[in-house]
XYZ file of C-alpha atoms in Angstrom:
357
model
C 0.000 0.000 0.000
C 1.255 3.488 -0.841
C 2.104 6.176 1.685
C -0.965 8.086 2.793
C -1.744 11.565 1.528
C -1.106 14.218 4.202
C -4.037 16.142 5.644
C -3.717 19.871 4.858
C -3.674 22.311 7.746
C -6.394 24.443 6.136
C -10.035 23.443 5.874
C -11.240 21.847 2.629
C -13.712 23.556 0.307
C -17.372 22.931 1.124
C -18.453 20.652 -1.728
C -22.185 20.550 -2.459
C -22.396 17.803 -5.087
C -20.944 16.311 -8.228
C -22.084 18.689 -10.966
C -20.689 17.832 -14.386
C -18.182 15.722 -16.262
C -16.056 17.005 -19.143
C -15.197 14.201 -21.574
C -13.310 13.992 -24.853
C -14.944 12.033 -27.669
C -13.465 11.126 -31.039
C -16.609 11.529 -33.169
C -18.878 14.324 -31.982
C -21.761 13.409 -34.295
C -21.849 9.793 -33.091
C -21.644 10.926 -29.482
C -24.475 13.413 -30.027
C -26.667 10.627 -31.398
C -25.904 8.506 -28.323
C -26.387 11.143 -25.609
C -29.160 13.182 -27.251
C -30.788 10.779 -29.699
C -30.732 7.693 -27.475
C -30.565 8.970 -23.899
C -32.482 12.193 -24.432
C -30.142 14.592 -22.642
C -31.014 18.197 -23.434
C -28.699 20.453 -25.436
C -27.974 23.745 -23.716
C -25.444 24.925 -26.306
C -23.253 23.481 -29.044
C -20.759 24.397 -31.717
C -18.619 22.443 -34.164
C -16.300 21.171 -31.417
C -18.352 21.030 -28.205
C -21.792 20.041 -26.961
C -23.153 21.056 -23.548
C -25.852 18.759 -22.171
C -28.074 18.790 -19.123
C -30.576 16.482 -17.482
C -34.292 17.178 -17.102
C -34.277 18.717 -13.606
C -30.998 20.645 -13.856
C -30.901 24.448 -13.683
C -27.136 24.990 -14.025
C -25.770 25.209 -17.550
C -24.783 21.577 -18.038
C -24.055 18.185 -16.485
C -21.984 16.821 -19.364
C -19.560 18.364 -21.826
C -18.652 16.487 -25.004
C -15.461 17.787 -26.606
C -14.088 16.561 -29.919
C -10.521 15.322 -29.614
C -8.038 12.695 -30.763
C -8.154 10.464 -27.661
C -11.276 9.420 -25.757
C -10.691 10.448 -22.135
C -12.008 12.482 -19.209
C -10.866 16.085 -18.853
C -12.581 16.898 -15.543
C -14.705 15.582 -12.689
C -16.420 18.836 -11.654
C -17.931 19.629 -8.247
C -20.006 22.629 -7.239
C -18.954 24.306 -3.997
C -21.152 26.249 -1.604
C -19.743 29.792 -1.983
C -17.372 31.741 -4.233
C -14.855 31.717 -1.377
C -14.779 27.920 -1.534
C -13.113 28.157 -4.947
C -10.297 30.085 -3.246
C -10.297 27.450 -0.525
C -10.004 24.613 -3.048
C -7.065 26.294 -4.756
C -5.234 26.832 -1.462
C -6.061 23.324 -0.229
C -4.529 21.611 -3.233
C -1.577 23.946 -3.372
C -0.756 22.934 0.203
C -0.931 19.307 -0.944
C 1.645 20.156 -3.597
C -0.766 19.483 -6.471
C -0.707 21.321 -9.754
C -3.585 23.808 -10.035
C -4.965 26.090 -12.741
C -7.412 28.943 -12.067
C -9.619 30.533 -14.727
C -11.846 33.430 -13.753
C -13.825 32.915 -16.976
C -14.184 29.194 -16.328
C -13.054 26.161 -18.293
C -16.364 25.620 -20.067
C -19.271 27.699 -21.332
C -21.776 28.640 -18.633
C -19.347 28.124 -15.728
C -17.547 31.063 -14.102
C -14.530 31.304 -11.818
C -13.127 27.785 -11.427
C -10.024 25.933 -10.364
C -8.860 22.641 -11.845
C -6.337 20.449 -10.095
C -4.372 17.293 -10.708
C -5.322 15.648 -7.432
C -3.062 13.339 -5.385
C -4.592 10.258 -7.054
C -3.958 11.659 -10.543
C -7.531 12.712 -11.334
C -8.494 16.060 -12.886
C -10.888 17.663 -10.406
C -12.670 20.994 -10.898
C -14.316 23.193 -8.275
C -16.687 26.053 -9.153
C -19.539 28.142 -7.800
C -20.507 30.677 -10.478
C -22.895 29.345 -13.140
C -25.337 30.513 -15.768
C -28.865 29.467 -14.860
C -30.953 27.846 -17.585
C -34.549 26.669 -17.768
C -35.256 23.865 -15.337
C -37.408 21.487 -17.362
C -39.154 19.865 -14.392
C -42.652 20.582 -15.697
C -41.890 20.447 -19.407
C -43.747 17.175 -19.797
C -44.050 17.915 -23.493
C -40.313 17.173 -23.649
C -40.311 14.271 -21.184
C -39.424 10.915 -22.736
C -40.108 7.395 -21.478
C -36.464 6.959 -20.466
C -35.895 10.497 -19.181
C -32.627 11.180 -17.311
C -33.462 13.600 -14.518
C -30.206 14.207 -12.593
C -26.485 13.607 -12.659
C -26.045 11.246 -9.723
C -22.381 10.284 -9.337
C -18.935 9.513 -10.699
C -16.927 6.311 -10.227
C -13.124 6.384 -10.249
C -10.651 3.507 -10.638
C -7.609 3.788 -8.405
C -4.997 1.237 -7.295
C -5.097 2.055 -3.572
C -8.654 2.449 -2.271
C -7.788 3.135 1.424
C -5.381 5.883 0.348
C -8.085 7.448 -1.811
C -10.707 6.995 0.889
C -8.678 8.901 3.481
C -7.959 11.691 0.987
C -11.656 12.065 0.138
C -12.648 11.916 3.817
C -10.180 14.754 4.475
C -11.884 16.602 1.600
C -15.200 16.270 3.454
C -16.725 13.152 1.914
C -18.369 10.439 4.020
C -18.445 6.700 3.315
C -21.839 5.078 2.794
C -20.740 1.549 1.807
C -17.586 -0.419 1.101
C -16.395 -3.883 0.058
C -13.702 -5.701 2.038
C -12.399 -9.204 2.752
C -11.430 -10.972 5.964
C -7.766 -10.021 5.425
C -8.641 -6.331 5.542
C -8.224 -5.607 1.831
C -10.599 -2.863 0.638
C -11.872 -3.314 -2.913
C -14.235 -0.345 -3.266
C -15.777 2.544 -1.310
C -18.801 4.769 -1.954
C -18.372 8.425 -0.892
C -20.981 11.184 -0.641
C -21.497 14.904 -0.119
C -25.148 15.270 -1.109
C -27.665 13.166 0.828
C -27.530 10.045 -1.344
C -25.285 6.979 -1.424
C -22.504 8.659 -3.392
C -21.192 11.564 -5.390
C -18.177 9.500 -6.327
C -16.953 5.980 -5.687
C -13.509 4.419 -5.626
C -13.105 1.086 -7.410
C -9.848 -0.793 -6.881
C -7.962 -1.358 -10.117
C -5.368 0.052 -12.477
C -5.671 3.823 -12.429
C -6.274 6.694 -12.408
C -9.157 5.988 -14.795
C -12.864 6.840 -14.980
C -15.073 3.807 -14.426
C -18.394 5.497 -15.142
C -20.604 8.535 -14.837
C -24.181 7.944 -13.672
C -27.461 9.666 -14.433
C -30.605 9.056 -12.379
C -34.138 8.350 -13.576
C -37.359 8.594 -11.586
C -38.403 4.948 -11.885
C -37.223 1.485 -12.899
C -39.447 1.522 -15.963
C -37.432 4.449 -17.355
C -34.380 2.168 -17.398
C -36.291 -0.679 -18.992
C -37.451 1.717 -21.723
C -33.822 2.553 -22.532
C -33.103 -1.172 -22.892
C -36.121 -1.605 -25.166
C -35.056 1.376 -27.256
C -31.504 0.038 -27.628
C -32.937 -3.292 -28.731
C -35.177 -1.608 -31.288
C -32.197 0.329 -32.646
C -30.150 -2.901 -32.850
C -27.488 -1.550 -30.496
C -28.098 -3.974 -27.642
C -24.415 -4.921 -27.865
C -23.757 -1.562 -26.145
C -25.566 -2.840 -23.048
C -22.666 -4.066 -20.940
C -24.441 -5.069 -17.740
C -27.988 -5.130 -16.373
C -30.657 -4.102 -15.917
C -30.562 -5.287 -12.341
C -30.631 -4.366 -8.665
C -27.406 -3.546 -6.837
C -26.700 -4.908 -3.373
C -24.400 -1.973 -2.645
C -26.607 1.165 -2.758
C -29.803 -0.905 -3.355
C -30.240 1.010 -6.633
C -31.698 -0.342 -9.851
C -29.046 -0.035 -12.558
C -28.009 -0.353 -16.195
C -24.509 0.057 -17.673
C -24.108 1.028 -21.307
C -21.146 2.084 -23.448
C -20.991 5.194 -25.614
C -19.353 5.112 -29.077
C -15.899 5.629 -27.519
C -16.390 3.064 -24.767
C -17.049 5.600 -22.015
C -19.285 3.766 -19.529
C -22.571 5.395 -18.484
C -24.738 4.062 -15.681
C -28.478 4.704 -15.550
C -29.453 4.571 -11.887
C -32.499 4.922 -9.646
C -33.877 4.309 -6.150
C -30.957 4.407 -3.753
C -31.480 5.786 -0.213
C -31.096 8.843 2.029
C -27.772 9.357 3.839
C -28.226 12.827 5.331
C -28.172 12.040 9.059
C -24.843 12.830 10.765
C -24.627 9.268 12.129
C -25.551 7.523 8.885
C -23.933 4.055 9.239
C -21.399 2.606 6.801
C -22.489 -0.705 5.282
C -19.633 -3.157 4.695
C -19.965 -6.031 2.217
C -17.934 -9.232 2.031
C -16.108 -9.361 -1.298
C -17.225 -12.995 -1.683
C -20.932 -12.192 -1.386
C -22.411 -12.599 -4.861
C -25.220 -10.193 -3.979
C -22.949 -7.213 -3.306
C -22.772 -6.134 -6.961
C -26.078 -7.633 -8.091
C -28.816 -8.253 -5.519
C -30.186 -11.094 -7.635
C -26.813 -12.864 -7.566
C -26.155 -12.519 -11.279
C -22.543 -12.533 -12.502
C -20.650 -9.369 -13.404
C -19.071 -9.410 -16.857
C -15.251 -9.231 -16.684
C -15.077 -6.034 -18.786
C -16.889 -4.186 -16.000
C -13.842 -4.770 -13.787
C -11.103 -4.362 -16.390
C -12.226 -1.583 -18.765
C -12.289 2.128 -17.966
C -11.586 5.522 -19.551
C -8.276 7.352 -19.429
C -8.098 10.671 -17.569
C -6.156 13.748 -18.653
C -3.707 16.031 -16.913
C -4.128 19.804 -17.092
C -2.226 19.902 -20.377
C -4.659 17.461 -21.961
C -2.294 14.492 -21.927
C -3.386 11.047 -20.651
C -2.250 10.310 -17.117
C -0.073 7.188 -16.837
C -1.958 4.172 -15.490
C -0.513 2.540 -12.360
C -1.178 -1.162 -11.771
C -3.002 -2.249 -8.633
C -0.689 -4.322 -6.403
C -3.307 -5.717 -4.001
C -5.704 -8.533 -4.859
C -8.438 -7.654 -7.337
C -12.130 -8.105 -6.765
C -12.644 -10.109 -9.951
C -9.759 -12.461 -9.198
C -10.889 -13.356 -5.681
C -14.520 -13.967 -6.585
C -14.260 -16.075 -9.737
C -13.856 -19.822 -10.115
C -15.398 -22.993 -8.715
C -13.372 -22.722 -5.515
C -16.294 -22.060 -3.179
C -15.050 -18.615 -2.200
C -18.107 -16.844 -3.550
C -21.504 -17.384 -2.054
C -25.106 -16.330 -2.439
C -26.229 -17.668 0.940
C -24.012 -17.414 3.984
C -21.298 -20.122 4.234
C -22.604 -23.292 5.841
C -26.057 -23.018 4.321
C -27.285 -24.830 1.260
C -26.136 -22.607 -1.588
C -27.827 -23.841 -4.753
C -26.246 -23.303 -8.155
C -25.058 -19.690 -7.726
C -21.628 -20.420 -6.309
C -18.305 -19.588 -7.917
C -18.002 -19.257 -11.688
C -19.053 -15.630 -11.447
C -17.508 -12.309 -10.580
């Protein structure tokens, strides 16, 4: 395990929520068809190189930026902070950590004002901002509402080699842990971290990183997710459904994972739970419990553990990927060795044992 990241002497910025992701795509027209034509995200603005998208209930300028570029990757995981002064606080906080920072009073994207981007201690490009352009909140525009409507940006998921190191860093930054996955030897495989009053604003998945595992948008109901599956089937693009639909054990949410034209993974997500009490308990899952990732005990496809998107430094270059040295979740839960279980060990287990990840 790597050395821990020091705790700065100054207070962290007050983060409200995950707010938008800035991604690079290699074919803007194909990406527009995926995110607008298939998923129904709403275009706030666009030009020949960039598209700004928002979900149905959003009032800030965008939740997703699509930028045309040569390499598919993530340029920023962006968080809104509570006050303009918290942008100053974020800059000072990361400078004390010795991280590279860049401040732009005019913002890094259309509709966003004074912002700071950082290369954080885990190698991820984080952005912190307060100033935004307000746009029409479409909450009651039912004339625009589709059967698979995406209503909110819910969370990010980041792949990093050392989950406990990342967990401590994010806890110092003000995040709390809702759930995690461990084994009896004390190895941590994943952790779910939140600022808003849901299960997570970001999660840490143990693996080769830094990479982006997925970005997630929420729907109101399960049937919205099923409609997206039906639509993908009708369009003969069901091969872009990587995993699901199903029910998570961790978070209890109903889920679907799909891949955009560049392989960026998008989760469609609904019905997790409230975490706003100060003593909200952390739920810990055994890595060998087959219901942790899918409540119905269904296997996880290997690509879900191995594939992820590159992330960029502040110059727009891909960050080098560091290999995870600890055991990997997929490796310790696959095979007919009896390690994985659906019922608790010692009980009759049925056919769902081993042979799944």
